[in-house]
XYZ file of C-alpha atoms in Angstrom:
759
model
C -45.074 37.131 35.966
C -47.527 34.573 37.282
C -51.121 34.113 36.096
C -53.845 31.476 35.942
C -55.337 29.712 32.913
C -58.338 27.560 33.886
C -56.973 26.525 37.307
C -53.383 26.067 36.105
C -50.870 28.546 37.537
C -48.577 29.546 34.662
C -45.061 30.796 35.411
C -43.826 33.166 32.706
C -40.286 34.584 33.038
C -41.038 38.045 31.584
C -42.896 41.056 33.039
C -45.257 41.316 30.051
C -46.903 38.903 27.648
C -48.265 39.347 24.107
C -52.024 38.775 23.676
C -51.334 36.072 21.051
C -49.024 34.239 23.491
C -51.850 34.159 26.021
C -54.341 32.925 23.382
C -51.776 30.330 22.244
C -51.413 29.029 25.808
C -55.199 28.677 26.187
C -55.434 26.527 23.019
C -52.410 24.505 24.144
C -53.993 23.815 27.524
C -57.228 22.647 25.860
C -55.151 20.201 23.799
C -53.438 18.810 26.915
C -56.793 18.518 28.730
C -58.289 16.628 25.782
C -55.170 14.384 25.561
C -55.185 14.917 21.800
C -53.072 16.476 19.067
C -53.087 20.030 17.725
C -51.949 22.302 14.881
C -51.034 25.869 15.877
C -49.765 28.550 13.512
C -48.104 31.429 15.357
C -46.384 34.386 13.610
C -42.589 34.523 13.764
C -41.115 36.745 16.453
C -44.054 36.488 18.879
C -42.445 34.249 21.525
C -43.860 30.890 20.497
C -41.072 28.861 22.160
C -41.333 30.425 25.628
C -45.153 30.226 25.502
C -44.928 26.471 24.810
C -42.304 25.832 27.480
C -44.079 27.938 30.145
C -47.491 26.379 29.664
C -46.372 22.745 29.429
C -43.943 22.872 32.395
C -46.528 24.763 34.509
C -49.239 22.255 33.500
C -46.977 19.379 34.626
C -46.340 21.119 37.968
C -50.081 21.511 38.539
C -50.639 17.752 38.122
C -47.952 16.079 40.275
C -49.922 12.817 40.371
C -49.532 12.328 36.578
C -46.420 14.220 35.454
C -45.945 14.855 31.761
C -42.624 14.605 29.965
C -41.916 17.242 27.302
C -40.153 16.056 24.132
C -39.262 19.148 22.114
C -38.123 18.473 18.528
C -36.176 21.076 16.534
C -34.707 21.057 13.017
C -31.212 22.335 13.774
C -28.657 22.372 16.594
C -28.846 26.196 16.610
C -32.610 26.052 17.326
C -31.984 23.428 20.017
C -29.528 25.736 21.802
C -31.988 28.690 21.593
C -34.774 26.534 23.072
C -32.574 25.378 25.962
C -31.485 28.990 26.662
C -35.179 30.011 26.973
C -35.839 26.977 29.155
C -32.969 27.896 31.496
C -34.462 31.382 31.955
C -37.859 29.819 32.739
C -36.348 27.239 35.113
C -34.486 29.924 37.093
C -37.697 31.961 37.411
C -39.747 28.928 38.543
C -37.155 27.925 41.174
C -37.067 31.538 42.417
C -40.888 31.650 42.629
C -41.650 28.204 44.085
C -38.371 26.904 45.458
C -36.738 23.473 45.037
C -40.080 21.841 44.120
C -39.796 23.431 40.649
C -36.410 21.884 39.920
C -36.329 19.750 36.801
C -33.858 18.000 34.525
C -33.766 19.268 30.937
C -31.140 18.409 28.362
C -30.351 18.509 24.672
C -29.297 15.378 22.807
C -27.359 15.394 19.556
C -24.940 13.171 17.637
C -21.538 12.065 18.898
C -19.940 14.713 16.670
C -21.592 17.451 18.769
C -21.094 15.824 22.185
C -17.838 13.856 22.043
C -14.895 15.181 24.111
C -12.303 12.604 23.004
C -9.913 14.504 20.708
C -8.775 11.353 18.885
C -12.354 10.612 17.805
C -13.216 14.249 17.033
C -10.339 14.463 14.528
C -12.591 12.697 11.953
C -14.145 15.011 9.380
C -17.772 13.819 9.256
C -20.461 12.383 11.517
C -20.236 8.785 10.251
C -16.460 8.724 10.798
C -16.900 10.096 14.354
C -19.494 7.364 15.080
C -17.115 4.696 13.751
C -14.180 6.193 15.690
C -16.269 5.964 18.864
C -17.199 2.305 18.220
C -13.516 1.423 17.661
C -12.847 2.507 21.261
C -16.083 1.540 23.047
C -17.375 -1.709 21.471
C -17.621 -4.469 24.091
C -15.152 -6.802 22.307
C -12.596 -3.954 21.931
C -12.883 -3.159 25.651
C -12.482 -6.846 26.551
C -9.192 -6.985 24.623
C -8.074 -3.605 26.043
C -8.654 -4.892 29.600
C -6.038 -7.609 29.004
C -3.696 -5.612 26.761
C -3.011 -1.990 27.827
C -1.547 -1.223 24.358
C -5.026 -1.519 22.767
C -6.577 1.990 22.725
C -9.859 2.625 24.534
C -11.842 5.733 25.521
C -10.963 6.875 29.047
C -14.188 8.939 29.272
C -16.397 5.958 28.416
C -14.456 3.683 30.793
C -14.903 6.131 33.688
C -18.604 6.500 32.833
C -19.009 2.699 32.922
C -17.074 2.436 36.201
C -19.339 5.084 37.789
C -22.332 2.798 37.084
C -25.536 4.030 38.763
C -23.688 7.048 40.163
C -23.330 8.485 36.633
C -26.290 10.867 36.746
C -26.927 14.502 35.931
C -28.075 16.689 38.828
C -31.284 18.735 38.191
C -30.840 21.704 35.885
C -30.938 22.724 32.221
C -28.060 21.432 30.102
C -27.150 22.696 26.635
C -24.736 20.639 24.496
C -21.865 22.832 25.707
C -22.934 22.311 29.352
C -22.921 18.533 28.805
C -19.410 18.670 27.342
C -18.156 20.801 30.267
C -19.836 18.491 32.822
C -18.332 15.457 31.063
C -14.821 16.935 31.209
C -15.216 17.815 34.906
C -16.343 14.308 35.871
C -14.288 12.476 33.249
C -17.494 10.864 31.888
C -18.595 10.511 28.261
C -21.283 13.211 27.710
C -22.900 11.380 24.758
C -23.650 8.128 26.597
C -24.499 10.030 29.792
C -27.073 12.144 27.885
C -28.512 9.042 26.172
C -28.889 7.347 29.559
C -30.475 10.422 31.218
C -33.013 11.014 28.423
C -35.415 8.494 29.969
C -35.303 10.288 33.363
C -35.377 13.901 32.147
C -38.485 16.099 32.465
C -37.675 17.920 29.201
C -35.693 16.525 26.249
C -34.755 18.675 23.261
C -33.509 16.884 20.163
C -33.807 16.550 16.389
C -36.911 15.427 14.445
C -35.039 12.312 13.243
C -34.848 10.940 16.799
C -38.625 10.400 16.680
C -39.451 10.154 12.968
C -36.612 8.052 11.515
C -37.234 4.424 12.618
C -33.487 3.599 12.427
C -32.696 6.203 15.119
C -35.997 6.295 17.039
C -35.819 2.592 17.962
C -32.498 3.223 19.742
C -32.943 6.685 21.274
C -36.685 7.076 21.913
C -37.898 3.564 22.718
C -37.887 4.246 26.483
C -40.043 7.391 26.282
C -43.248 7.130 28.305
C -46.718 7.456 26.788
C -47.520 10.382 29.130
C -45.441 12.745 27.030
C -46.139 15.902 25.066
C -44.252 15.944 21.757
C -43.676 19.358 20.168
C -42.525 19.650 16.553
C -41.339 23.254 16.248
C -40.944 24.973 12.844
C -42.875 21.990 11.470
C -44.032 23.461 8.148
C -41.888 20.868 6.280
C -42.674 17.927 8.551
C -44.246 15.918 5.706
C -40.952 16.079 3.761
C -38.959 14.961 6.841
C -41.302 11.949 7.228
C -40.919 10.982 3.568
C -37.109 11.295 3.593
C -36.917 9.034 6.688
C -38.386 6.125 4.673
C -36.760 6.766 1.263
C -33.547 5.168 -0.052
C -31.385 5.897 -3.123
C -28.998 3.397 -4.725
C -26.344 4.627 -7.188
C -23.384 3.025 -8.977
C -21.108 4.117 -6.097
C -23.443 2.288 -3.672
C -23.210 -0.930 -5.729
C -19.390 -0.736 -5.963
C -19.080 0.049 -2.228
C -21.466 -2.790 -1.293
C -19.351 -5.234 -3.345
C -16.237 -4.189 -1.410
C -18.154 -4.566 1.892
C -19.387 -8.066 0.936
C -15.864 -9.186 -0.040
C -14.533 -7.920 3.283
C -17.291 -9.763 5.197
C -16.504 -12.949 3.264
C -12.813 -12.662 4.238
C -13.773 -12.083 7.893
C -16.074 -15.137 7.839
C -13.272 -17.324 6.410
C -10.900 -15.988 9.073
C -13.377 -16.763 11.882
C -14.012 -20.245 10.436
C -10.316 -20.950 10.729
C -9.773 -19.397 14.158
C -13.116 -19.227 16.016
C -15.784 -21.321 14.287
C -17.701 -21.549 17.573
C -18.684 -17.888 17.316
C -20.387 -18.418 13.939
C -22.096 -21.579 15.250
C -23.382 -19.669 18.316
C -24.830 -16.991 16.056
C -26.538 -19.661 13.931
C -28.132 -21.224 17.023
C -29.294 -17.833 18.234
C -30.904 -17.124 14.846
C -32.716 -20.465 14.934
C -34.354 -19.356 18.210
C -35.072 -15.835 16.915
C -33.053 -12.673 16.444
C -31.186 -11.401 19.480
C -33.144 -8.567 20.981
C -31.420 -5.227 20.537
C -32.331 -4.200 24.065
C -29.890 -6.794 25.427
C -26.933 -5.190 23.671
C -24.577 -2.789 25.455
C -25.318 0.832 24.500
C -21.936 1.203 22.787
C -22.574 -1.840 20.537
C -25.971 -0.696 19.256
C -25.860 0.045 15.541
C -28.699 1.779 13.713
C -32.030 -0.022 14.148
C -34.346 -1.567 11.539
C -35.493 0.990 8.916
C -39.090 -0.304 9.017
C -41.618 1.055 11.528
C -41.879 -0.851 14.871
C -45.304 -2.419 14.152
C -44.148 -3.697 10.748
C -41.070 -5.610 11.954
C -41.580 -9.380 11.950
C -41.318 -10.910 15.416
C -40.136 -14.364 14.322
C -37.043 -16.410 13.522
C -34.801 -15.523 10.593
C -35.511 -17.583 7.428
C -33.355 -20.716 7.181
C -31.710 -19.679 3.901
C -29.846 -16.739 5.526
C -29.075 -18.136 8.988
C -25.589 -19.249 7.982
C -23.258 -16.300 7.477
C -21.878 -17.485 4.135
C -25.402 -18.110 2.792
C -26.467 -14.578 3.752
C -23.413 -13.113 2.010
C -24.357 -15.079 -1.128
C -27.912 -13.641 -0.977
C -26.463 -10.120 -0.682
C -24.211 -10.787 -3.687
C -27.200 -11.852 -5.807
C -29.230 -8.850 -4.641
C -26.420 -6.406 -5.514
C -26.005 -8.069 -8.927
C -29.758 -7.754 -9.567
C -29.799 -4.045 -8.592
C -26.762 -3.395 -10.794
C -28.639 -4.948 -13.718
C -31.659 -2.717 -13.045
C -29.388 0.366 -13.116
C -28.252 -0.562 -16.640
C -31.263 1.085 -18.272
C -31.564 3.798 -20.882
C -35.149 4.760 -20.061
C -36.907 5.962 -16.931
C -38.665 3.051 -15.228
C -41.356 3.180 -12.555
C -42.430 0.162 -10.557
C -44.435 -0.645 -7.435
C -42.995 -2.702 -4.548
C -45.143 -5.796 -5.276
C -43.981 -6.246 -8.879
C -40.398 -5.264 -7.952
C -40.253 -7.964 -5.241
C -41.749 -10.461 -7.708
C -39.021 -9.551 -10.226
C -36.297 -10.068 -7.559
C -37.758 -13.536 -6.823
C -37.834 -14.531 -10.500
C -34.384 -13.224 -11.434
C -32.346 -13.476 -8.216
C -34.261 -16.181 -6.302
C -34.727 -14.005 -3.185
C -38.215 -14.077 -1.671
C -40.070 -11.313 0.181
C -39.496 -12.721 3.680
C -35.733 -12.905 3.097
C -35.722 -9.276 1.939
C -37.575 -8.210 5.107
C -34.877 -9.730 7.319
C -31.878 -8.341 5.395
C -31.216 -5.401 7.719
C -31.484 -7.332 10.991
C -29.408 -10.188 9.599
C -26.688 -7.745 8.491
C -26.668 -6.170 11.961
C -26.284 -9.577 13.597
C -23.427 -10.510 11.244
C -21.598 -7.221 11.870
C -21.756 -7.900 15.612
C -20.544 -11.473 15.195
C -17.643 -10.426 12.970
C -16.815 -7.656 15.484
C -16.687 -4.950 12.804
C -16.165 -1.466 14.300
C -15.447 0.718 11.238
C -19.143 1.093 10.446
C -18.489 4.159 8.263
C -16.833 1.813 5.736
C -19.999 -0.328 5.592
C -22.545 2.390 4.789
C -23.019 1.076 1.233
C -24.087 -2.443 2.164
C -26.216 -0.915 4.935
C -28.025 1.167 2.264
C -28.650 -1.997 0.182
C -30.121 -3.789 3.228
C -32.177 -0.680 4.098
C -33.621 -0.823 0.598
C -34.289 -4.582 0.760
C -36.046 -4.403 4.153
C -38.287 -1.487 3.165
C -39.214 -2.883 -0.269
C -39.998 -6.254 1.326
C -42.092 -4.719 4.118
C -44.311 -2.142 2.377
C -46.643 -2.732 -0.544
C -48.479 0.634 -0.467
C -47.312 4.243 -0.312
C -44.016 3.568 -2.112
C -42.668 3.579 -5.681
C -39.411 2.392 -7.202
C -38.149 4.876 -9.805
C -35.049 4.195 -11.917
C -33.567 7.162 -13.785
C -30.546 6.740 -16.122
C -29.559 10.417 -15.750
C -30.609 13.691 -14.161
C -33.077 15.345 -16.556
C -31.408 18.710 -16.004
C -28.048 17.232 -17.185
C -29.043 14.514 -19.709
C -25.549 14.262 -21.241
C -24.030 12.958 -17.962
C -24.941 9.307 -17.219
C -25.746 9.048 -13.514
C -28.180 6.162 -12.966
C -30.073 6.109 -9.686
C -32.600 3.614 -8.294
C -34.865 5.267 -5.745
C -37.293 3.744 -3.304
C -39.572 6.741 -2.743
C -42.019 7.000 0.113
C -45.085 9.074 -0.855
C -47.093 8.790 2.361
C -45.874 11.157 5.118
C -48.377 9.631 7.558
C -46.428 6.326 7.694
C -43.433 7.701 9.625
C -45.428 9.936 11.989
C -48.241 7.465 12.749
C -46.307 5.668 15.548
C -45.716 9.080 17.205
C -49.438 9.964 17.117
C -50.415 6.519 18.434
C -47.755 6.293 21.129
C -47.765 9.700 22.810
C -50.549 11.456 24.677
C -50.335 14.813 22.848
C -48.460 15.940 19.725
C -48.174 19.679 18.997
C -47.303 20.697 15.428
C -46.460 24.388 15.318
C -44.747 26.899 13.024
C -45.022 30.429 11.671
C -46.122 29.093 8.269
C -48.759 26.328 8.385
C -51.221 27.910 5.936
C -53.509 26.512 4.650
C -53.759 24.747 7.989
C -56.499 22.309 6.861
C -54.105 20.496 4.481
C -51.789 19.121 7.207
C -54.348 16.757 8.833
C -54.933 15.227 5.382
C -51.221 14.936 4.553
C -50.371 13.407 7.948
C -53.667 11.484 8.295
C -54.648 12.540 11.840
C -57.474 14.389 13.589
C -56.350 17.410 15.643
C -58.522 18.408 18.611
C -57.374 22.029 18.117
C -56.423 23.687 14.818
C -55.834 27.417 15.033
C -53.968 30.204 13.239
C -53.035 33.344 15.231
C -52.439 36.865 13.945
C -49.813 39.295 15.227
C -50.950 42.173 17.462
C -48.897 45.260 16.577
C -48.795 48.837 17.829
C -47.614 49.940 14.398
C -47.675 48.326 10.958
C -44.070 47.151 11.019
C -44.574 44.651 8.184
C -44.997 45.938 4.651
C -45.695 43.134 2.149
C -45.980 44.123 -1.540
C -46.747 42.229 -4.740
C -44.696 43.502 -7.673
C -46.150 42.437 -11.013
C -44.246 44.609 -13.494
C -41.133 46.704 -13.926
C -40.914 50.481 -14.391
C -41.333 49.904 -18.168
C -44.670 48.140 -17.395
C -43.433 44.780 -18.700
C -44.775 41.896 -16.522
C -42.245 40.002 -14.376
C -42.387 36.310 -13.508
C -40.172 33.227 -13.182
C -42.628 31.120 -15.202
C -40.632 28.792 -17.416
C -41.519 30.598 -20.640
C -40.687 34.038 -19.164
C -37.751 33.504 -16.804
C -35.047 33.889 -19.493
C -36.699 36.913 -21.114
C -34.163 39.799 -21.168
C -36.923 42.237 -20.123
C -37.744 40.190 -17.001
C -34.060 39.808 -16.055
C -33.476 43.546 -16.585
C -36.541 44.550 -14.535
C -35.541 42.239 -11.692
C -32.100 43.879 -11.713
C -33.557 47.405 -11.799
C -35.831 46.521 -8.864
C -32.844 45.522 -6.729
C -30.796 48.531 -7.870
C -33.580 51.011 -7.033
C -34.255 49.347 -3.664
C -30.536 49.305 -2.781
C -30.469 53.075 -3.246
C -33.385 53.566 -0.816
C -33.232 50.801 1.826
C -30.554 51.069 4.548
C -28.432 48.184 5.894
C -29.257 44.632 4.763
C -31.341 43.300 1.858
C -31.967 39.567 1.320
C -32.964 38.173 -2.096
C -34.359 34.675 -2.552
C -34.358 32.930 -5.936
C -36.293 29.826 -6.978
C -33.181 27.659 -7.605
C -29.373 27.716 -7.654
C -29.308 27.438 -11.454
C -31.682 30.387 -11.873
C -29.664 32.469 -9.409
C -26.429 31.680 -11.287
C -27.999 32.604 -14.625
C -29.513 35.883 -13.456
C -26.349 37.010 -11.624
C -24.316 36.317 -14.783
C -26.773 38.362 -16.872
C -26.659 41.249 -14.377
C -22.873 41.115 -14.413
C -22.697 41.272 -18.232
C -25.197 44.140 -18.449
C -23.421 46.178 -15.724
C -26.392 46.141 -13.302
C -24.361 44.245 -10.703
C -21.613 46.875 -10.809
C -24.197 49.633 -10.239
C -25.738 47.689 -7.325
C -22.323 47.280 -5.682
C -21.861 51.044 -5.594
C -24.612 51.059 -2.939
C -24.032 47.756 -1.122
C -21.741 44.727 -1.093
C -23.163 41.568 -2.703
C -22.671 38.123 -1.087
C -23.969 34.803 -2.392
C -25.092 31.516 -0.826
C -23.455 28.481 -2.470
C -23.990 24.752 -1.985
C -20.778 24.649 0.057
C -21.521 25.064 3.785
C -18.154 26.655 4.638
C -18.389 29.238 1.819
C -21.965 30.139 2.809
C -21.020 30.508 6.505
C -18.161 32.834 5.511
C -20.482 34.850 3.225
C -23.052 35.232 6.039
C -20.365 36.364 8.459
C -19.131 39.017 6.027
C -22.728 40.068 5.293
C -23.291 40.744 8.998
C -20.011 42.632 9.304
C -20.944 44.843 6.325
C -24.340 45.607 7.908
C -22.742 46.305 11.308
C -20.205 48.797 9.964
C -22.821 50.731 7.950
C -21.595 49.724 4.474
C -24.766 47.689 3.902
C -24.979 44.413 2.011
C -27.207 42.271 -0.181
C -27.384 38.510 0.331
C -28.425 36.267 -2.580
C -30.001 33.036 -1.381
C -32.184 30.188 -2.622
C -35.645 29.117 -1.446
C -35.427 25.576 0.058
C -31.719 26.212 0.788
C -30.025 26.160 4.213
C -30.302 29.943 4.697
C -34.040 30.028 3.912
C -34.728 27.438 6.619
C -32.541 28.300 9.559
C -30.958 31.780 9.445
C -32.629 34.865 10.945
C -32.104 38.289 9.373
C -33.424 40.314 12.288
C -33.047 44.056 12.902
C -30.669 45.835 10.494
C -29.583 42.515 8.960
C -32.855 42.386 7.032
C -34.813 45.537 6.250
C -36.098 44.151 2.942
C -36.541 40.669 1.519
C -37.275 40.134 -2.179
C -38.769 36.802 -3.260
C -37.961 36.487 -6.959
C -40.668 34.225 -8.383
C -42.821 31.440 -6.919
C -40.595 28.606 -5.583
C -42.396 25.627 -7.115
C -40.700 22.253 -6.973
C -39.218 20.903 -10.222
C -42.536 19.743 -11.677
C -41.013 17.263 -14.183
C -39.402 15.277 -11.342
C -40.573 11.655 -11.590
C -40.553 11.361 -7.788
C -42.775 14.432 -7.390
C -45.177 13.215 -10.105
C -45.475 9.826 -8.381
C -46.166 11.513 -5.038
C -48.801 13.802 -6.574
C -50.537 10.778 -8.101
C -50.526 9.009 -4.721
C -51.897 12.096 -2.896
C -54.686 12.425 -5.452
C -55.715 8.774 -5.260
C -55.333 8.283 -1.502
C -56.133 11.644 0.119
C -58.024 13.368 -2.758
C -55.527 16.255 -2.770
C -55.352 17.849 -6.220
C -51.922 18.279 -7.839
C -52.338 22.034 -8.291
C -53.451 22.522 -4.683
C -50.446 20.655 -3.282
C -47.895 22.354 -5.567
C -49.252 25.821 -4.748
C -49.406 25.024 -1.011
C -45.809 23.734 -1.072
C -44.479 26.731 -3.046
C -46.263 29.326 -0.901
C -45.124 27.815 2.412
C -41.543 28.064 1.123
C -42.098 31.685 0.023
C -43.630 32.555 3.420
C -40.705 30.883 5.181
C -38.261 32.992 3.139
C -39.922 36.365 3.729
C -40.590 35.546 7.410
C -36.817 35.643 8.022
C -36.875 39.472 8.335
C -39.332 39.825 11.244
C -38.029 38.214 14.409
C -39.707 40.442 17.030
C -42.381 43.129 17.312
C -39.773 45.857 17.738
C -38.334 44.845 14.363
C -39.573 46.114 11.012
C -39.116 45.063 7.412
C -40.548 44.979 3.899
C -41.411 41.926 1.811
C -41.620 42.069 -1.982
C -43.192 39.151 -3.843
C -41.780 39.824 -7.310
C -43.966 37.773 -9.647
C -47.253 38.578 -11.362
C -48.711 35.234 -10.187
C -48.858 36.468 -6.566
C -51.585 38.936 -7.596
C -53.945 35.985 -8.202
C -56.195 35.281 -5.236
C -55.793 31.471 -5.390
C -52.005 31.860 -4.930
C -52.017 34.765 -2.489
C -54.652 33.252 -0.180
C -52.275 30.381 0.731
C -49.950 32.823 2.552
C -50.151 32.905 6.393
C -52.829 35.165 7.897
C -50.297 37.390 9.668
C -48.801 38.371 6.269
C -52.172 38.668 4.476
C -53.571 40.950 7.188
C -50.893 43.548 6.281
C -51.134 43.115 2.507
C -53.278 46.062 1.396
C -55.250 46.027 -1.865
C -53.244 49.062 -2.999
C -50.029 46.985 -2.771
C -51.235 44.069 -4.891
C -50.297 45.177 -8.410
C -47.224 47.381 -8.213
C -44.546 48.451 -10.647
C -40.952 49.068 -9.541
C -41.291 52.872 -9.216
C -44.480 52.509 -7.126
C -42.759 49.960 -4.852
C -39.802 52.328 -4.343
C -42.200 55.128 -3.383
C -44.013 52.879 -0.859
C -40.643 51.775 0.565
C -39.588 55.413 1.146
C -42.856 56.194 2.936
C -42.668 53.024 5.046
C -39.076 53.654 6.163
C -39.880 57.272 7.066
C -42.806 56.057 9.182
C -40.685 53.405 10.916
C -38.111 56.056 11.894
C -40.639 57.749 14.229
C -40.679 56.964 17.978
C -43.543 54.725 19.136
C -45.105 53.310 22.305
C -44.147 49.613 22.568
C -47.051 48.724 24.858
C -49.637 50.191 22.493
C -51.263 52.202 25.281
C -51.530 55.386 23.204
C -52.965 53.777 20.056
C -55.687 51.865 21.898
C -54.222 48.566 20.649
C -52.793 46.859 23.728
C -49.971 44.622 22.509
C -48.129 44.048 25.790
C -50.204 42.733 28.672
C -49.116 43.093 32.293
C -50.246 40.849 35.140
C -53.042 43.311 35.998
C -54.265 43.287 32.363
C -54.438 39.501 32.418
C -56.317 39.415 35.728
C -58.809 41.886 34.262
C -59.259 39.668 31.143
C -59.793 36.573 33.319
C -62.291 38.428 35.551
C -64.243 39.771 32.550
C -64.250 36.280 31.004
C -65.637 34.692 34.159
C -68.316 37.407 34.430
C -69.342 36.756 30.807
C -69.608 33.025 31.565
C -71.890 33.754 34.533
C -74.314 35.931 32.593
């Protein structure tokens, strides 16, 4: 369908549109007009992705004199593929409606592991090894040797891509990762380097958050992006955590040992070069006297990760004299590693700020702040000079230099915390030194400053007023949308007590109570006997899930549950969890029914949809608070209170409730779907907790469902399922609630709106 929003013709690839999609597009257009940033909360399953893509691509078409680039950031490769599939549908519709003028180039970009087509490189088991395998075949010095000696292996795909030169381009179209691999095989070109080259010319780029938020990656991948771009962070409810992780570093004993091995290897390489090619080391020294070689001059295949500090904080000057010579720099690294090893030898938890930590390094190791700032760039230069390709072997010394550069660059918003052991396992010594970033606004600030519009959107952004404070920006539009439904297909309930009227909660003093464990088990048993197909249960942590499953097994509750449905469990092993999910779906498909035990904040809670019969009920056991005795969390809470005046309790509740909402939102993935949500904890009945849930859940949470026991919840579930089994009108024409708008409906709305403006 085709309709107009304030003089912009919007091309939408479906025959009908939801009212909230239309409202979402209006707010999005106002943001683009204002050239500002926005926060938009849109319920899950209401077509947020296609609404974003349709409006932004149509807006760009309407303004050919100042075209906008769309940078669409997703959390996972699976979400990236779904976005590109929607975009292909839209692109085909636009070309059909307008003709060749609507053609655009859209592509997904991911790591080498997901794009490489060289089987020798792909044989490596992890991403770092694949990256190193690629460098071993494509680094400029390797290729120079291979050109003279045919026995030296090189990558035929990269060589053909290089030979093609300017002719190596992607024709207009929408390319998923699989499409890029197929195209690369057809042409004999490397899809990874082709995609990286085409990113700057593409109209739409879909890639991971890290490509914009992590300075080490963003400086390589996203530095060419134009200011006239719209950046969309989809499913961005955890964006503050992504920002913090991008600027945080952990150093353990293994890191120290690995860094020592790396330094010894570099020392051997330096001695070898001194004996065979001293001119190379002298040339590097001269270059460092003039100033660090600009990374932009390096061939794409030689580029290592960039500086971990943000672009504006990197010193634009020559490297200090005490680390210009390679052997002097290696000595500085040795002293730094020795100092960090000494700091790890502690029996008590220590907390420090960057200023005093840097002062301590100067006093005890003789390394000043400016030297620390240059550690990462100096390491990069040395790696290039020594022609080291197996970068996966040098991750430990890279971590040490990461740490040094960040601690030397930032005085505020960071803490150094040294813990001799994990508090949850105090008998196992496992010292860790952590540079913790507390200020999420640091990593995202360059994105807000650099790009014309940034859209932060998700199904769970409540309370929406906290995000501008956490990320330190001023949105021009901040809006939360509700879901228009022809029938009440969501049934949230708050369960506060079991059938024996004993209260249930995962509060620390209650979670191990046999009565609570028994009532939680009885709840699942009773629901399994009533609810068809799939049930998903979320627990607050892996340890709590293990404990409660063991208790249910000993008491026989688990055996009773398995008479109704199979039980499958998420573990911390990705392969095991993938297998469990596959079997869960098969059990639901064949009618046996299954229950999936998962963990809030786990992989399943964030990225897996339990739509249709895969999720008819989700039970959230407890309130998923973070581990409140964590020294890192306590330091962050203190920083938020002092800097942004955010109270500890407010942040902890906000963080726990967004995780709970994310978990229960897994069951509703479209308006034709239906499902029940049980919040099994007495604390959800309190208004201050409950009010932090998204509006689209709260609007269906009736007062009668706020203080239920197990038997009452079972009764409500029976009634709800009976109601959902009845036929219904999807458009909402019969009920008077229009939930699917046709082109005529939209024209009528626009006409009525213009008439209202006139009078």
